Each structure stands twice: as C-alpha cells, then as structure tokens.
Tab-separated table of C-alpha atoms in Angstrom:
chain	number	residue	atom	x	y	z
A	13	MET	CA	102.743	110.974	41.783
A	14	CYS	CA	104.720	109.995	39.036
A	15	HIS	CA	107.483	108.210	40.477
A	16	PRO	CA	107.613	106.466	43.870
A	17	LEU	CA	110.571	108.438	45.197
A	18	LEU	CA	108.544	111.900	44.933
A	19	ALA	CA	106.293	110.304	47.614
A	20	ASP	CA	108.774	108.967	50.076
A	21	ALA	CA	109.220	111.490	52.889
A	22	SER	CA	112.463	109.745	53.911
A	23	PHE	CA	113.718	110.540	50.306
A	24	TRP	CA	113.200	114.515	51.206
A	25	ARG	CA	114.388	114.038	54.746
A	26	HIS	CA	117.584	112.646	52.883
A	27	LEU	CA	117.916	115.365	50.793
A	28	GLN	CA	117.491	118.095	53.380
A	29	TRP	CA	120.192	116.601	55.521
A	30	LEU	CA	122.651	116.550	52.900
A	31	ASP	CA	122.089	120.104	52.293
A	32	GLU	CA	122.616	120.931	55.701
A	33	GLN	CA	126.055	118.943	55.395
A	34	ILE	CA	127.086	120.894	52.407
A	35	ALA	CA	125.845	124.069	53.999
A	36	GLU	CA	128.000	123.092	57.315
A	37	GLU	CA	130.944	122.541	55.383
A	38	ALA	CA	130.492	126.176	53.903
A	39	ARG	CA	129.696	128.196	56.906
A	40	SER	CA	133.148	126.021	58.549
A	41	GLY	CA	135.071	127.694	55.482
A	42	GLY	CA	134.248	131.061	56.474
A	43	CYS	CA	133.181	134.121	54.513
A	44	PRO	CA	135.105	133.469	50.738
A	45	HIS	CA	135.828	137.197	50.422
A	46	CYS	CA	137.533	138.250	53.518
A	47	GLN	CA	137.498	134.576	55.830
A	48	GLY	CA	135.150	136.018	58.417
A	49	VAL	CA	132.664	134.069	60.669
A	50	LEU	CA	129.650	133.247	58.889
A	51	HIS	CA	126.154	133.554	60.563
A	52	GLY	CA	123.273	131.979	59.663
A	53	ALA	CA	120.749	134.135	57.150
A	54	ARG	CA	118.654	131.457	55.839
A	55	TYR	CA	115.910	132.607	53.341
A	56	PRO	CA	112.107	131.768	52.556
A	57	ARG	CA	111.552	129.534	49.863
A	58	LYS	CA	108.019	128.560	48.303
A	59	VAL	CA	108.011	124.749	47.164
A	60	PHE	CA	105.354	123.496	44.802
A	61	GLY	CA	104.609	119.886	43.314
A	62	VAL	CA	105.439	117.766	46.268
A	63	ALA	CA	102.609	117.635	48.946
A	64	ARG	CA	103.905	119.773	52.437
A	65	GLY	CA	103.640	117.224	54.391
A	66	LEU	CA	106.096	114.889	52.558
A	67	LEU	CA	108.962	117.807	52.796
A	68	GLY	CA	108.879	119.012	56.417
A	69	GLU	CA	109.592	122.351	57.471
A	70	GLY	CA	113.183	122.491	56.287
A	71	TYR	CA	112.054	122.997	52.844
A	72	THR	CA	110.475	126.670	53.588
A	73	ARG	CA	113.941	127.923	54.017
A	74	ARG	CA	116.958	127.982	51.511
A	75	LEU	CA	120.145	127.554	53.757
A	76	SER	CA	122.151	130.430	53.366
A	77	PHE	CA	124.443	132.496	55.641
A	78	CYS	CA	126.061	136.345	56.099
A	79	CYS	CA	129.407	137.419	56.504
A	80	ALA	CA	129.657	138.921	60.482
A	81	ARG	CA	132.639	141.162	59.606
A	82	GLU	CA	131.641	144.950	59.516
A	83	GLY	CA	132.398	146.134	55.845
A	84	CYS	CA	131.865	142.787	54.106
A	85	ARG	CA	128.394	141.428	55.289
A	86	ARG	CA	128.579	139.450	52.173
A	87	ARG	CA	125.668	136.438	51.130
A	88	THR	CA	127.480	133.247	50.557
A	89	THR	CA	124.523	130.575	49.784
A	90	PRO	CA	126.027	127.104	49.252
A	91	GLN	CA	125.333	124.672	46.588
A	92	SER	CA	122.270	122.433	46.953
A	93	VAL	CA	120.831	119.091	46.043
A	94	ARG	CA	117.223	120.056	47.315
A	95	PHE	CA	116.701	123.250	44.704
A	96	LEU	CA	118.308	123.459	41.141
A	97	GLY	CA	118.453	127.186	40.753
A	98	ARG	CA	115.740	129.549	41.378
A	99	ARG	CA	112.799	126.850	40.332
A	100	MET	CA	109.880	126.809	42.602
A	101	PHE	CA	109.553	122.778	42.179
A	102	PRO	CA	112.387	121.069	43.954
A	103	GLY	CA	115.668	119.782	41.854
A	104	ALA	CA	114.370	116.152	42.130
A	105	VAL	CA	110.773	116.987	40.490
A	106	VAL	CA	112.519	119.004	37.966
A	107	LEU	CA	115.033	116.177	36.966
A	108	LEU	CA	112.569	113.287	37.106
A	109	LEU	CA	109.496	114.814	35.616
A	110	CYS	CA	111.940	116.299	32.236
A	111	ALA	CA	113.245	112.577	32.431
A	112	LEU	CA	109.826	110.729	32.576
A	113	THR	CA	108.264	112.981	30.133
A	114	GLN	CA	110.935	112.593	27.125
A	115	GLU	CA	109.570	110.088	25.054
A	116	LEU	CA	105.780	111.064	25.710
A	117	SER	CA	103.451	112.941	23.352
A	118	ARG	CA	102.638	116.563	24.167
A	119	ARG	CA	99.449	115.694	25.339
A	120	ARG	CA	100.590	112.873	27.679
A	121	ARG	CA	103.592	115.027	28.987
A	122	ALA	CA	100.958	117.846	29.999
A	123	ARG	CA	99.003	115.312	31.989
A	124	LEU	CA	102.012	113.977	33.859
A	125	GLY	CA	102.844	117.525	34.652
A	126	ALA	CA	99.294	118.332	35.920
A	127	ARG	CA	99.615	115.862	38.333
A	128	LEU	CA	102.427	117.719	40.204
A	129	GLY	CA	100.965	121.170	39.591
A	130	VAL	CA	103.288	121.864	36.728
A	131	SER	CA	101.832	123.930	33.908
A	132	THR	CA	102.436	122.788	30.088
A	133	ARG	CA	104.602	125.938	29.488
A	134	THR	CA	106.964	125.557	32.804
A	135	LEU	CA	107.932	121.775	31.414
A	136	GLU	CA	108.420	123.055	28.115
A	137	ARG	CA	110.426	125.740	29.597
A	138	TRP	CA	112.237	122.955	31.742
A	139	ARG	CA	112.897	120.947	28.733
A	140	ARG	CA	114.416	124.005	26.801
A	141	TRP	CA	116.528	124.808	29.584
A	142	TRP	CA	117.705	120.860	29.557
A	143	ARG	CA	118.196	120.296	25.740
A	144	ALA	CA	119.155	123.680	24.888
A	145	THR	CA	120.530	126.329	27.905
A	146	LEU	CA	122.633	123.982	30.126
A	147	PRO	CA	124.450	122.357	27.285
A	148	ALA	CA	125.611	125.883	26.054
A	149	THR	CA	127.218	126.253	29.445
A	150	ALA	CA	130.996	126.418	29.993
A	151	TRP	CA	130.100	124.627	33.250
A	152	TRP	CA	128.319	121.753	31.237
A	153	CYS	CA	131.408	121.548	28.670
A	154	ALA	CA	133.918	120.953	31.365
A	155	ALA	CA	131.453	118.924	33.738
A	156	ARG	CA	129.741	116.282	31.088
A	157	ALA	CA	133.581	115.349	30.321
A	158	ARG	CA	133.796	113.557	33.883
A	159	LEU	CA	130.902	111.273	32.748
A	160	MET	CA	131.348	108.108	30.571
A	161	PRO	CA	129.562	107.604	28.384
A	162	ALA	CA	128.993	111.672	28.225
A	163	PRO	CA	125.059	112.386	28.499
A	164	ALA	CA	124.223	113.322	24.979
A	165	ALA	CA	122.248	116.543	24.910
A	166	GLN	CA	119.048	115.755	23.021
A	167	ALA	CA	118.477	113.256	25.608
A	168	LEU	CA	118.822	115.159	28.405
A	169	PRO	CA	117.949	114.994	31.373
A	170	GLY	CA	117.535	111.304	31.015
A	171	SER	CA	121.108	110.372	29.590
A	172	LEU	CA	122.457	111.944	32.561
A	173	LEU	CA	120.378	109.872	34.858
A	174	ALA	CA	121.371	106.890	33.031
A	175	CYS	CA	125.237	107.742	33.684
A	176	PHE	CA	124.576	107.164	37.444
A	177	GLY	CA	122.470	103.804	37.100
A	178	VAL	CA	119.568	102.609	36.062
A	179	PRO	CA	116.314	102.516	36.808
A	180	ALA	CA	116.417	105.921	38.896
A	181	SER	CA	116.724	104.865	42.155
A	182	ALA	CA	117.064	107.071	45.246
A	183	GLU	CA	121.036	106.443	45.250
A	184	VAL	CA	120.886	107.587	41.029
A	185	LEU	CA	118.927	110.873	41.702
A	186	ILE	CA	121.075	111.643	44.726
A	187	ALA	CA	124.001	111.041	42.702
A	188	ALA	CA	122.412	113.188	39.753
A	189	LEU	CA	121.597	116.131	42.035
A	190	HIS	CA	124.847	115.979	43.652
A	191	PHE	CA	126.498	116.563	40.186
A	192	LEU	CA	124.302	119.225	39.437
A	193	ALA	CA	124.461	120.873	42.555
A	194	PRO	CA	126.400	123.864	41.141
A	195	CYS	CA	123.499	124.770	39.121
A	196	SER	CA	121.535	125.856	42.227
A	197	LEU	CA	123.789	128.547	42.538
A	198	ALA	CA	122.525	132.239	41.663
A	199	SER	CA	125.871	132.570	40.299
A	200	PHE	CA	125.119	130.097	37.603
A	201	PRO	CA	124.404	130.966	34.068
A	202	ARG	CA	120.832	131.272	33.344
A	203	HIS	CA	121.403	131.593	29.542
A	204	ALA	CA	123.491	129.828	27.103
A	205	LEU	CA	126.601	130.881	26.240
A	206	GLN	CA	127.306	133.370	23.302
C-alpha cells in the first residue's frame, strides 16, 4: 500500500457510514422533482484499487433512490464521499495516489500506481482531470474561493489536501472528500467549460 489509510478497514467503514448519513438526508427530503417518497434503488458498483476484504459489502452498491410517485419515478443519487464520479476506484485512492505522485518521475508514478492496480494511462488521465478539467469547471471556480489559501491548480490535488491540513490524516482526507462530494454526481461536468 502507498498510504496507511488505504489499508485501514475502519477508514473505509467510516466513509460508508458517512455516505449512509448523506443518503438518509437526501431520502428524507423527498424527490427533488415532485416531493414524492423516495425508495431505495441501489445499483451495482465495481471497485478497484483496494482489497475487497477491507471495503466490505457496502462498496459493491451505490446508494441511490427512485421516486415512488407514478408518473415521476425519477432516480435521485445523493453525493458521495466514497466515489468520485463514475471512476472505478474509490475517491480516496484517486485523491491520495495523485497527490502522492505529484513530484515523482513518470517511472516512479507508474510503479506506485501498479501497486494499486492503476495503469499509467489511467493515472495520467486522473492527473489531467485534476490539473485541467476540474479547475475549468464553474463549480471549482466558486468552490475554491471557500478555501484559504486557494489551492493552486497546477499543484492539485496536493494543494487541495494542504488546505485541510498536513499530513494527509484520515480527518484531512475525509474533509477533502466532503468538499469534493459534488463531483460524485452524474450531473457534475466531466469536461472543462468552453
């Protein structure tokens, strides 16, 4: 493992519990379209980069809901601290691996990524997302203003983690994942603004 938190089952259980709290809050608010009752409609999720024994059964499903009102039936998927969008790796892996490999050579990044089953191509795609795509979104332009000092785009995601504290402890990582939770939604822009 490249960081002790990634091998800590209690860390992954805590993220699962936080997601359940966020999901319950969304469910109790009702359907955002018609205020109808929301029923559970979890969908399967494949997760890579962490030993299955550490994650538990909860990581095989994404918490989601479906409106019970006939004629609406729309899906509502709450924000997540476990997942960063549609990526197959948990958000904590994406965040930590990209932060830890910022100053490494391409070869050393590839070796570290390989330890978690992340290809060089995938790691480079994540790095582009952090450095180019995310900073160009309207959400980031507004959200970064809430942080002091504002994280430097060319140093993401390390500069984001530094806003929440150093070193990258469980509390720091969880705070950063909470901050990034809007990125977990399907409606989050996947590409930079034109």
